[in-house]
Tab-separated table of C-alpha atoms in Angstrom:
chain	number	residue	atom	x	y	z
A	1	UNK	CA	-58.246	47.217	-23.780
A	2	UNK	CA	-56.021	44.385	-24.864
A	3	UNK	CA	-52.308	44.991	-25.185
A	4	UNK	CA	-51.515	41.511	-26.406
A	5	UNK	CA	-53.444	38.298	-26.689
A	6	UNK	CA	-53.620	37.554	-22.989
A	7	UNK	CA	-52.787	40.914	-21.392
A	8	UNK	CA	-54.957	43.841	-20.286
A	9	UNK	CA	-53.777	47.403	-19.762
A	10	UNK	CA	-55.514	50.154	-17.813
A	11	UNK	CA	-57.470	47.904	-15.422
A	12	UNK	CA	-58.490	49.284	-12.031
A	13	UNK	CA	-56.012	46.881	-10.437
A	14	UNK	CA	-52.954	48.181	-12.299
A	15	UNK	CA	-54.102	51.791	-11.905
A	16	UNK	CA	-54.742	51.522	-8.171
A	17	UNK	CA	-51.699	49.285	-7.904
A	18	UNK	CA	-49.299	52.109	-8.744
A	19	UNK	CA	-50.825	54.136	-5.910
A	20	UNK	CA	-50.157	51.152	-3.626
A	21	UNK	CA	-46.511	51.209	-4.692
A	22	UNK	CA	-46.212	54.878	-3.689
A	23	UNK	CA	-47.419	54.257	-0.126
A	24	UNK	CA	-45.102	55.405	2.610
A	25	UNK	CA	-43.472	57.819	0.196
A	26	UNK	CA	-43.248	61.511	-0.630
A	27	UNK	CA	-44.401	63.011	-3.936
A	28	UNK	CA	-42.730	66.354	-4.597
A	29	UNK	CA	-43.752	69.273	-6.799
A	30	UNK	CA	-40.959	70.229	-9.213
A	31	UNK	CA	-40.818	72.899	-11.890
A	32	UNK	CA	-37.685	71.851	-13.821
A	33	UNK	CA	-35.332	68.878	-14.349
A	34	UNK	CA	-32.857	70.160	-11.745
A	35	UNK	CA	-35.503	70.148	-9.040
A	36	UNK	CA	-36.692	66.728	-10.236
A	37	UNK	CA	-33.179	65.350	-9.747
A	38	UNK	CA	-32.956	66.889	-6.280
A	39	UNK	CA	-36.273	65.220	-5.433
A	40	UNK	CA	-35.157	61.826	-6.753
A	41	UNK	CA	-31.792	62.099	-4.967
A	42	UNK	CA	-33.645	62.826	-1.730
A	43	UNK	CA	-35.759	59.684	-2.093
A	44	UNK	CA	-39.038	61.001	-3.518
A	45	UNK	CA	-41.281	58.174	-4.807
A	46	UNK	CA	-42.600	60.398	-7.588
A	47	UNK	CA	-42.530	63.984	-8.793
A	48	UNK	CA	-45.373	66.266	-9.821
A	49	UNK	CA	-44.265	68.253	-12.868
A	50	UNK	CA	-45.770	71.721	-13.007
A	51	UNK	CA	-44.779	75.176	-14.206
A	52	UNK	CA	-45.342	76.977	-10.948
A	53	UNK	CA	-45.681	75.624	-7.443
A	54	UNK	CA	-48.993	76.507	-5.787
A	55	UNK	CA	-47.482	79.339	-3.729
A	56	UNK	CA	-46.463	81.065	-6.979
A	57	UNK	CA	-49.787	80.336	-8.690
A	58	UNK	CA	-51.432	82.022	-5.720
A	59	UNK	CA	-49.075	85.000	-5.925
A	60	UNK	CA	-49.289	85.447	-9.710
A	61	UNK	CA	-53.040	85.060	-10.165
A	62	UNK	CA	-54.460	84.580	-13.661
A	63	UNK	CA	-55.615	81.285	-15.173
A	64	UNK	CA	-53.504	78.296	-14.176
A	65	UNK	CA	-53.451	75.548	-16.838
A	66	UNK	CA	-51.746	72.247	-17.645
A	67	UNK	CA	-47.972	72.607	-17.933
A	68	UNK	CA	-46.064	72.879	-21.203
A	69	UNK	CA	-45.536	69.334	-22.592
A	70	UNK	CA	-41.888	70.146	-23.289
A	71	UNK	CA	-41.262	70.843	-19.635
A	72	UNK	CA	-43.023	67.613	-18.645
A	73	UNK	CA	-40.942	65.635	-21.134
A	74	UNK	CA	-37.705	67.179	-19.865
A	75	UNK	CA	-38.611	66.072	-16.370
A	76	UNK	CA	-39.558	62.583	-17.603
A	77	UNK	CA	-36.126	62.354	-19.196
A	78	UNK	CA	-34.368	63.541	-16.044
A	79	UNK	CA	-35.621	60.966	-13.535
A	80	UNK	CA	-36.427	57.245	-13.275
A	81	UNK	CA	-39.267	57.623	-10.751
A	82	UNK	CA	-42.926	58.150	-11.784
A	83	UNK	CA	-43.841	61.580	-13.132
A	84	UNK	CA	-47.281	63.031	-12.433
A	85	UNK	CA	-48.841	66.134	-13.942
A	86	UNK	CA	-51.920	68.237	-13.300
A	87	UNK	CA	-54.992	68.768	-15.455
A	88	UNK	CA	-57.703	71.304	-14.726
A	89	UNK	CA	-60.891	69.993	-13.122
A	90	UNK	CA	-63.161	68.773	-15.926
A	91	UNK	CA	-60.562	69.430	-18.638
A	92	UNK	CA	-60.497	65.988	-20.237
A	93	UNK	CA	-58.564	67.259	-23.260
A	94	UNK	CA	-55.644	68.271	-21.036
A	95	UNK	CA	-55.850	64.803	-19.490
A	96	UNK	CA	-55.808	63.206	-22.949
A	97	UNK	CA	-52.650	65.151	-23.760
A	98	UNK	CA	-51.013	64.102	-20.490
A	99	UNK	CA	-51.889	60.464	-21.204
A	100	UNK	CA	-50.387	60.781	-24.677
A	101	UNK	CA	-47.192	62.126	-23.081
A	102	UNK	CA	-47.033	58.977	-20.972
A	103	UNK	CA	-47.247	60.644	-17.577
A	104	UNK	CA	-47.696	58.039	-14.843
A	105	UNK	CA	-50.512	59.753	-12.899
A	106	UNK	CA	-52.810	62.683	-13.688
A	107	UNK	CA	-53.842	64.966	-10.829
A	108	UNK	CA	-57.224	66.496	-11.604
A	109	UNK	CA	-56.358	69.418	-9.425
A	110	UNK	CA	-58.060	72.336	-7.741
A	111	UNK	CA	-54.674	74.080	-7.787
A	112	UNK	CA	-55.348	74.843	-11.467
A	113	UNK	CA	-58.290	76.935	-12.602
A	114	UNK	CA	-61.340	74.677	-13.123
A	115	UNK	CA	-62.499	74.192	-16.723
A	116	UNK	CA	-65.954	72.799	-15.889
A	117	UNK	CA	-67.997	73.901	-12.902
A	118	UNK	CA	-70.373	70.930	-12.994
A	119	UNK	CA	-68.508	67.872	-14.184
A	120	UNK	CA	-65.233	66.305	-13.283
A	121	UNK	CA	-63.367	64.187	-15.834
A	122	UNK	CA	-64.769	60.711	-16.586
A	123	UNK	CA	-61.654	58.977	-15.400
A	124	UNK	CA	-62.817	55.469	-16.323
A	125	UNK	CA	-62.248	56.466	-19.957
A	126	UNK	CA	-58.484	56.650	-19.446
A	127	UNK	CA	-55.606	54.168	-19.270
A	128	UNK	CA	-53.578	56.575	-17.146
A	129	UNK	CA	-54.653	56.601	-13.475
A	130	UNK	CA	-55.961	59.739	-11.739
A	131	UNK	CA	-55.572	61.242	-8.298
A	132	UNK	CA	-58.180	63.738	-7.078
A	133	UNK	CA	-58.470	65.954	-4.037
A	134	UNK	CA	-61.218	65.715	-1.433
A	135	UNK	CA	-62.266	67.639	1.647
A	136	UNK	CA	-64.680	65.013	2.973
A	137	UNK	CA	-65.796	61.427	2.410
A	138	UNK	CA	-68.657	62.257	0.049
A	139	UNK	CA	-66.331	64.153	-2.246
A	140	UNK	CA	-63.775	61.320	-2.106
A	141	UNK	CA	-66.386	58.710	-3.034
A	142	UNK	CA	-67.770	60.839	-5.871
A	143	UNK	CA	-64.278	61.049	-7.327
A	144	UNK	CA	-63.775	57.293	-6.909
A	145	UNK	CA	-67.148	56.783	-8.585
A	146	UNK	CA	-65.785	58.768	-11.545
A	147	UNK	CA	-62.732	56.497	-11.650
A	148	UNK	CA	-60.110	58.150	-9.418
A	149	UNK	CA	-57.517	55.594	-8.283
A	150	UNK	CA	-56.015	57.634	-5.479
A	151	UNK	CA	-57.537	60.256	-3.172
A	152	UNK	CA	-55.583	63.021	-1.502
A	153	UNK	CA	-56.750	65.581	0.976
A	154	UNK	CA	-57.001	68.964	-0.682
A	155	UNK	CA	-55.630	70.885	2.231
A	156	UNK	CA	-54.937	74.455	1.218
A	157	UNK	CA	-52.162	74.340	-1.361
A	158	UNK	CA	-49.387	76.919	-1.398
A	159	UNK	CA	-49.895	78.096	2.166
A	160	UNK	CA	-47.323	76.019	4.063
A	161	UNK	CA	-50.130	75.673	6.583
A	162	UNK	CA	-51.174	72.121	7.397
A	163	UNK	CA	-54.407	73.021	9.178
A	164	UNK	CA	-56.756	72.377	6.258
A	165	UNK	CA	-55.121	69.060	5.351
A	166	UNK	CA	-55.593	67.957	8.960
A	167	UNK	CA	-59.230	69.047	8.837
A	168	UNK	CA	-59.843	67.082	5.641
A	169	UNK	CA	-58.101	63.924	6.836
A	170	UNK	CA	-59.896	63.985	10.165
A	171	UNK	CA	-63.226	64.580	8.436
A	172	UNK	CA	-62.745	61.700	6.000
A	173	UNK	CA	-61.642	59.350	8.765
A	174	UNK	CA	-64.476	60.354	11.102
A	175	UNK	CA	-67.025	59.855	8.345
A	176	UNK	CA	-65.563	56.433	7.558
A	177	UNK	CA	-65.805	55.449	11.230
A	178	UNK	CA	-69.440	56.539	11.211
A	179	UNK	CA	-70.129	54.282	8.211
A	180	UNK	CA	-68.316	51.369	9.809
A	181	UNK	CA	-70.630	51.562	12.832
A	182	UNK	CA	-73.834	52.041	10.827
A	183	UNK	CA	-76.370	49.276	10.353
A	184	UNK	CA	-77.524	48.312	6.869
A	185	UNK	CA	-80.737	50.349	7.049
A	186	UNK	CA	-78.831	53.536	7.873
A	187	UNK	CA	-76.563	53.326	4.831
A	188	UNK	CA	-79.212	54.695	2.437
A	189	UNK	CA	-79.669	57.907	4.368
A	190	UNK	CA	-75.933	58.203	4.982
A	191	UNK	CA	-75.289	57.833	1.237
A	192	UNK	CA	-77.828	60.589	0.628
A	193	UNK	CA	-76.204	62.850	3.231
A	194	UNK	CA	-72.750	62.197	1.781
A	195	UNK	CA	-74.081	62.590	-1.773
A	196	UNK	CA	-72.050	59.507	-2.611
A	197	UNK	CA	-72.785	56.335	-4.626
A	198	UNK	CA	-74.463	53.705	-2.420
A	199	UNK	CA	-72.231	50.776	-3.539
A	200	UNK	CA	-69.131	52.724	-2.495
A	201	UNK	CA	-70.742	53.762	0.789
A	202	UNK	CA	-71.505	50.095	1.452
A	203	UNK	CA	-67.940	49.093	0.586
A	204	UNK	CA	-66.484	51.614	3.048
A	205	UNK	CA	-68.964	50.466	5.697
A	206	UNK	CA	-67.761	46.884	5.242
A	207	UNK	CA	-64.002	47.463	4.966
A	208	UNK	CA	-63.559	50.580	7.114
A	209	UNK	CA	-61.365	52.274	4.521
A	210	UNK	CA	-61.480	53.775	1.040
A	211	UNK	CA	-61.264	51.372	-1.897
A	212	UNK	CA	-58.188	53.328	-3.089
A	213	UNK	CA	-55.186	54.703	-1.172
A	214	UNK	CA	-55.685	57.917	0.811
A	215	UNK	CA	-52.764	60.331	0.591
A	216	UNK	CA	-52.332	63.775	2.118
A	217	UNK	CA	-51.665	67.044	0.294
A	218	UNK	CA	-52.032	70.753	0.827
A	219	UNK	CA	-49.826	72.891	3.032
A	220	UNK	CA	-47.236	70.411	4.322
A	221	UNK	CA	-43.942	72.179	5.020
A	222	UNK	CA	-41.904	70.246	7.607
A	223	UNK	CA	-40.937	66.699	8.634
A	224	UNK	CA	-43.233	67.090	11.629
A	225	UNK	CA	-46.132	67.917	9.289
A	226	UNK	CA	-45.464	64.679	7.394
A	227	UNK	CA	-45.394	62.696	10.620
A	228	UNK	CA	-48.601	64.351	11.815
A	229	UNK	CA	-50.637	63.441	8.761
A	230	UNK	CA	-49.183	59.928	8.535
A	231	UNK	CA	-50.192	59.379	12.178
A	232	UNK	CA	-53.651	60.656	11.241
A	233	UNK	CA	-53.957	57.882	8.675
A	234	UNK	CA	-52.493	59.270	5.446
A	235	UNK	CA	-50.710	56.555	3.475
A	236	UNK	CA	-48.250	58.896	1.713
A	237	UNK	CA	-47.708	62.637	1.387
A	238	UNK	CA	-47.558	65.233	-1.354
A	239	UNK	CA	-45.320	68.215	-0.703
A	240	UNK	CA	-45.813	71.127	-3.057
A	241	UNK	CA	-44.304	74.479	-2.259
A	242	UNK	CA	-42.897	73.227	1.049
A	243	UNK	CA	-39.632	71.913	-0.344
A	244	UNK	CA	-38.452	74.337	-2.985
A	245	UNK	CA	-39.727	77.386	-1.058
A	246	UNK	CA	-37.654	76.407	1.970
A	247	UNK	CA	-34.177	77.724	2.748
A	248	UNK	CA	-32.369	74.441	1.990
A	249	UNK	CA	-34.572	72.351	-0.361
A	250	UNK	CA	-32.210	69.375	-0.554
A	251	UNK	CA	-32.066	68.884	3.182
A	252	UNK	CA	-35.757	69.603	3.623
A	253	UNK	CA	-36.593	66.996	0.971
A	254	UNK	CA	-34.379	64.361	2.579
A	255	UNK	CA	-35.775	65.104	6.012
A	256	UNK	CA	-39.406	64.843	4.909
A	257	UNK	CA	-38.681	61.494	3.200
A	258	UNK	CA	-37.102	60.183	6.420
A	259	UNK	CA	-39.959	61.509	8.516
A	260	UNK	CA	-42.568	59.845	6.317
A	261	UNK	CA	-40.929	56.437	6.720
A	262	UNK	CA	-40.190	56.721	10.440
A	263	UNK	CA	-43.282	58.767	11.240
A	264	UNK	CA	-43.890	57.142	14.618
A	265	UNK	CA	-40.256	57.293	15.737
A	266	UNK	CA	-39.960	60.569	17.657
A	267	UNK	CA	-36.192	60.186	18.131
A	268	UNK	CA	-35.708	59.869	14.384
A	269	UNK	CA	-38.037	62.819	13.820
A	270	UNK	CA	-36.090	64.973	16.257
A	271	UNK	CA	-32.878	64.118	14.463
A	272	UNK	CA	-34.112	64.883	10.947
A	273	UNK	CA	-35.852	68.084	12.082
A	274	UNK	CA	-32.642	69.547	13.475
A	275	UNK	CA	-30.749	72.289	11.618
A	276	UNK	CA	-32.895	72.283	8.498
A	277	UNK	CA	-32.937	76.041	7.996
A	278	UNK	CA	-36.170	77.946	7.565
A	279	UNK	CA	-39.290	76.248	6.286
A	280	UNK	CA	-41.395	78.153	3.762
A	281	UNK	CA	-42.908	81.247	5.316
A	282	UNK	CA	-46.517	80.220	4.916
A	283	UNK	CA	-49.828	81.973	5.326
A	284	UNK	CA	-52.803	82.060	7.646
A	285	UNK	CA	-55.712	80.443	5.851
A	286	UNK	CA	-58.094	83.121	7.142
A	287	UNK	CA	-56.054	85.783	5.326
A	288	UNK	CA	-56.361	84.176	1.872
A	289	UNK	CA	-58.263	85.817	-0.948
A	290	UNK	CA	-58.784	82.533	-2.793
A	291	UNK	CA	-59.523	79.191	-1.107
A	292	UNK	CA	-58.398	76.542	-3.624
A	293	UNK	CA	-60.065	73.754	-1.632
A	294	UNK	CA	-63.454	75.225	-2.520
A	295	UNK	CA	-62.863	74.359	-6.177
A	296	UNK	CA	-64.417	71.038	-7.197
A	297	UNK	CA	-67.528	69.527	-5.676
B	1	UNK	CA	-42.686	28.686	13.240
B	2	UNK	CA	-39.994	30.549	11.321
B	3	UNK	CA	-39.805	34.331	11.584
B	4	UNK	CA	-40.649	36.098	8.316
B	5	UNK	CA	-40.596	39.841	7.706
B	6	UNK	CA	-41.343	42.489	5.149
B	7	UNK	CA	-38.968	45.364	4.507
B	8	UNK	CA	-41.206	48.234	5.602
B	9	UNK	CA	-39.418	51.392	4.469
B	10	UNK	CA	-41.774	52.181	1.589
B	11	UNK	CA	-44.146	50.434	-0.811
B	12	UNK	CA	-46.934	47.876	-0.637
B	13	UNK	CA	-45.810	46.390	2.669
B	14	UNK	CA	-49.335	45.795	3.965
B	15	UNK	CA	-50.326	43.480	1.093
B	16	UNK	CA	-47.269	41.270	1.632
B	17	UNK	CA	-47.902	41.201	5.361
B	18	UNK	CA	-51.510	40.198	4.658
B	19	UNK	CA	-50.379	37.414	2.327
B	20	UNK	CA	-48.036	36.067	4.996
B	21	UNK	CA	-50.830	36.412	7.536
B	22	UNK	CA	-53.120	34.307	5.364
B	23	UNK	CA	-50.428	31.626	5.446
B	24	UNK	CA	-50.329	31.702	9.246
B	25	UNK	CA	-47.231	33.863	9.654
B	26	UNK	CA	-47.306	37.117	11.527
B	27	UNK	CA	-45.044	39.324	9.425
B	28	UNK	CA	-42.415	41.407	11.146
B	29	UNK	CA	-42.187	44.951	9.718
B	30	UNK	CA	-38.481	45.596	9.223
B	31	UNK	CA	-37.377	49.227	9.542
B	32	UNK	CA	-34.246	49.046	11.699
B	33	UNK	CA	-31.221	46.719	11.968
B	34	UNK	CA	-32.546	45.263	15.234
B	35	UNK	CA	-35.624	44.032	13.345
B	36	UNK	CA	-33.402	41.534	11.508
B	37	UNK	CA	-32.563	39.504	14.630
B	38	UNK	CA	-33.648	35.878	14.269
B	39	UNK	CA	-35.317	36.491	10.933
B	40	UNK	CA	-35.279	33.556	8.474
B	41	UNK	CA	-37.078	35.094	5.504
B	42	UNK	CA	-37.608	38.642	4.263
B	43	UNK	CA	-39.800	40.012	1.489
B	44	UNK	CA	-38.684	43.191	-0.244
B	45	UNK	CA	-41.959	44.682	-1.527
B	46	UNK	CA	-42.969	46.706	-4.532
B	47	UNK	CA	-42.329	50.431	-4.359
B	48	UNK	CA	-39.674	52.715	-5.752
B	49	UNK	CA	-36.199	51.186	-5.765
B	50	UNK	CA	-34.423	54.560	-5.635
B	51	UNK	CA	-36.408	55.478	-2.519
B	52	UNK	CA	-35.796	52.124	-0.860
B	53	UNK	CA	-32.100	52.261	-1.682
B	54	UNK	CA	-31.774	55.635	0.008
B	55	UNK	CA	-33.834	54.644	3.047
B	56	UNK	CA	-31.816	51.424	3.443
B	57	UNK	CA	-28.711	53.578	3.818
B	58	UNK	CA	-30.198	56.201	6.131
B	59	UNK	CA	-31.856	53.541	8.293
B	60	UNK	CA	-28.536	51.760	8.780
B	61	UNK	CA	-29.932	48.611	7.153
B	62	UNK	CA	-27.806	48.369	4.033
B	63	UNK	CA	-24.810	46.655	5.630
B	64	UNK	CA	-26.514	44.352	8.139
B	65	UNK	CA	-29.148	43.304	5.616
B	66	UNK	CA	-26.489	42.709	2.974
B	67	UNK	CA	-24.529	40.583	5.438
B	68	UNK	CA	-27.642	38.600	6.388
B	69	UNK	CA	-28.544	37.994	2.735
B	70	UNK	CA	-24.996	36.756	2.091
B	71	UNK	CA	-25.029	34.361	5.053
B	72	UNK	CA	-28.369	32.752	5.902
B	73	UNK	CA	-31.358	35.057	5.339
B	74	UNK	CA	-33.686	34.092	2.464
B	75	UNK	CA	-35.108	37.009	0.501
B	76	UNK	CA	-37.953	37.338	-1.970
B	77	UNK	CA	-38.150	40.562	-3.986
B	78	UNK	CA	-41.175	41.670	-5.994
B	79	UNK	CA	-40.873	44.400	-8.618
B	80	UNK	CA	-38.743	47.073	-6.890
B	81	UNK	CA	-37.649	44.269	-4.551
B	82	UNK	CA	-36.373	42.317	-7.563
B	83	UNK	CA	-34.370	45.374	-8.618
B	84	UNK	CA	-32.852	45.560	-5.124
B	85	UNK	CA	-31.720	41.920	-5.475
B	86	UNK	CA	-30.543	41.936	-9.104
B	87	UNK	CA	-26.804	41.816	-9.751
B	88	UNK	CA	-27.066	44.190	-12.731
B	89	UNK	CA	-29.573	47.004	-13.248
B	90	UNK	CA	-30.085	48.728	-16.608
B	91	UNK	CA	-31.722	52.143	-17.106
B	92	UNK	CA	-31.316	52.935	-13.431
B	93	UNK	CA	-29.612	55.915	-11.876
B	94	UNK	CA	-25.866	56.071	-12.320
B	95	UNK	CA	-25.442	55.469	-8.583
B	96	UNK	CA	-28.047	52.682	-8.386
B	97	UNK	CA	-26.842	49.884	-6.113
B	98	UNK	CA	-28.377	46.560	-5.183
B	99	UNK	CA	-27.663	43.555	-2.987
B	100	UNK	CA	-26.750	41.431	-5.997
B	101	UNK	CA	-28.220	38.259	-4.485
B	102	UNK	CA	-29.739	37.099	-7.783
B	103	UNK	CA	-27.477	36.679	-10.802
B	104	UNK	CA	-29.873	38.418	-13.161
B	105	UNK	CA	-29.841	41.593	-15.224
B	106	UNK	CA	-33.011	43.689	-15.024
B	107	UNK	CA	-34.101	46.696	-17.009
B	108	UNK	CA	-36.041	49.216	-14.921
B	109	UNK	CA	-39.468	49.995	-16.381
B	110	UNK	CA	-38.596	47.384	-19.002
B	111	UNK	CA	-42.246	46.925	-19.949
B	112	UNK	CA	-42.856	50.668	-20.302
B	113	UNK	CA	-44.387	53.471	-18.296
B	114	UNK	CA	-47.558	53.238	-16.226
B	115	UNK	CA	-49.872	53.494	-19.248
B	116	UNK	CA	-48.337	50.191	-20.432
B	117	UNK	CA	-48.789	48.445	-17.060
B	118	UNK	CA	-50.795	45.253	-17.529
B	119	UNK	CA	-52.493	42.197	-16.072
B	120	UNK	CA	-52.016	38.741	-17.503
B	121	UNK	CA	-51.859	35.085	-16.473
B	122	UNK	CA	-48.493	33.579	-15.636
B	123	UNK	CA	-47.779	29.835	-15.641
B	124	UNK	CA	-45.436	28.931	-12.805
B	125	UNK	CA	-43.479	25.675	-12.802
B	126	UNK	CA	-44.778	23.363	-10.080
B	127	UNK	CA	-47.646	25.723	-9.161
B	128	UNK	CA	-49.778	26.346	-12.233
B	129	UNK	CA	-51.475	29.496	-13.459
B	130	UNK	CA	-51.385	32.603	-11.261
B	131	UNK	CA	-52.526	36.164	-11.966
B	132	UNK	CA	-49.648	38.427	-12.955
B	133	UNK	CA	-49.968	42.156	-12.246
B	134	UNK	CA	-47.120	44.108	-13.865
B	135	UNK	CA	-46.816	47.770	-12.772
B	136	UNK	CA	-43.943	49.759	-14.278
B	137	UNK	CA	-42.326	46.367	-13.982
B	138	UNK	CA	-38.629	45.581	-14.265
B	139	UNK	CA	-37.818	43.205	-17.098
B	140	UNK	CA	-35.345	40.386	-16.584
B	141	UNK	CA	-33.123	40.503	-19.658
B	142	UNK	CA	-30.419	38.005	-18.678
B	143	UNK	CA	-29.954	35.244	-16.103
B	144	UNK	CA	-26.773	33.590	-14.849
B	145	UNK	CA	-26.133	29.846	-14.705
B	146	UNK	CA	-27.299	29.216	-11.173
B	147	UNK	CA	-30.682	30.864	-11.721
B	148	UNK	CA	-33.826	28.750	-12.101
B	149	UNK	CA	-36.525	30.361	-14.231
B	150	UNK	CA	-39.848	29.344	-12.662
B	151	UNK	CA	-42.057	31.413	-14.977
B	152	UNK	CA	-41.737	33.385	-18.197
B	153	UNK	CA	-44.059	35.748	-20.015
B	154	UNK	CA	-44.110	36.639	-23.689
B	155	UNK	CA	-45.286	40.228	-24.017
B	156	UNK	CA	-45.407	40.014	-27.781
B	157	UNK	CA	-41.669	40.454	-28.145
B	158	UNK	CA	-40.269	37.125	-27.024
B	159	UNK	CA	-40.375	35.350	-23.674
B	160	UNK	CA	-38.672	36.891	-20.636
B	161	UNK	CA	-38.301	35.334	-17.174
B	162	UNK	CA	-40.722	36.861	-14.650
B	163	UNK	CA	-40.173	34.602	-11.612
B	164	UNK	CA	-36.718	33.300	-10.743
B	165	UNK	CA	-35.005	31.479	-7.910
B	166	UNK	CA	-31.350	31.165	-7.098
B	167	UNK	CA	-30.714	28.957	-4.093
B	168	UNK	CA	-32.673	30.432	-1.189
B	169	UNK	CA	-33.423	33.759	-2.934
B	170	UNK	CA	-36.461	34.507	-5.080
B	171	UNK	CA	-37.441	37.403	-7.312
B	172	UNK	CA	-40.350	38.297	-9.557
B	173	UNK	CA	-41.234	41.129	-11.898
B	174	UNK	CA	-44.902	41.197	-10.956
B	175	UNK	CA	-47.044	41.575	-7.831
B	176	UNK	CA	-48.544	38.340	-6.452
B	177	UNK	CA	-49.365	40.287	-3.267
B	178	UNK	CA	-51.934	42.432	-5.110
B	179	UNK	CA	-54.036	39.370	-5.981
B	180	UNK	CA	-55.843	36.674	-3.995
B	181	UNK	CA	-53.368	33.996	-5.038
B	182	UNK	CA	-51.073	32.976	-2.191
B	183	UNK	CA	-49.295	30.237	-4.147
B	184	UNK	CA	-45.980	32.035	-4.671
B	185	UNK	CA	-45.807	33.335	-1.110
B	186	UNK	CA	-46.577	29.791	0.080
B	187	UNK	CA	-43.753	28.389	-2.031
B	188	UNK	CA	-41.309	30.958	-0.643
B	189	UNK	CA	-42.366	30.321	2.949
B	190	UNK	CA	-42.202	26.552	2.420
B	191	UNK	CA	-38.611	26.949	1.219
B	192	UNK	CA	-37.451	28.534	4.480
């Protein structure tokens, strides 16, 4: 698409480029303008505008859909940082609406109820960039093949339990290391095993990393959780229920921002972790009725 | 060889470090006041200016970095980095502060939201054509007398400066670090 004579909008470079700008930062789920301002004050690099945080979606049940455009617009008006919003898996019409609203990133998210059980959104067809969740490398590369410009671990949203996010990050990283040590002849079978496009498999084998930034989401609740996943190779973190379900959201938000920047500095981590009040209560993954990470394929 | 660093609190630090590496400089990642010792040049990368501003305060860097910029450190800000160097910032938060090293006025997101982010070609004085990647870019809407405009871009609504220099400090609206061109980084490093 041509914006003006010599300019192009919506290229892979500008779409992936915004993800690059968010690296080292914290993206926070917010449900109203007040929370959005708390997030921005605390140093969030972006907010995810949604009607209910995952913990409440889990509690309430029912079909979870794209948020009300009015609520998204109120949040856009409240902050200067990028605003993201979620569309259901495969629901390209919700994504079209979010693009028309001018949201800065669309999360095609397993936290909402899927709209298509076979196909994800063709994300190349959009000017707005997309982030998608993944539990392993094959899933990540399939999403990138569909045009995702940022990958996040799925984790298990709304649990305050980081165990699934750690599993997904470690799996993706281990599978990338395997590709990096493979010889050319092995890549065909590895692509088949991963069920991923061969050109992307080859690219990961050559570079050792995904062609788009890899962020972490799903169950993060403390500064230590942020440090853990950053040390495991995440380039930024999403915190959903973990902030506004904690006892003192403002302090928790500030502390997680600090921890994400100084994630290797244990003295700094000790300082920001002190006196934060209670983190969100959280849940054992084994006790869940619905595993959100199993949505999408 | 002069010591050059990248402010590494948040943003696309790695790309700037890689650009400096290509030019033969091992970039120092600056996160704490002690990282400023002996530094001659510092790049403030792209990212979110509100996040960087907060982390500069909590990391104890705001004062020592401000002092260094005012005395002998040369800084080059791209995108959010430009905002951190601009004397006046429009459409920012009410409490938005900056180092004020460049006598320019910038409008945050002055080219629009992400869906309006664009790629183009920018002609730079003394360098030639370079790729210009503008991502939620700040727009320079006014420049003071001591500011040299090294490149402008007309986005269909009149030309605006996109690369400026004032004495030893540089700023640009776009992201040379996201492309293969090293020309602007080379010019900054050569000026140190």
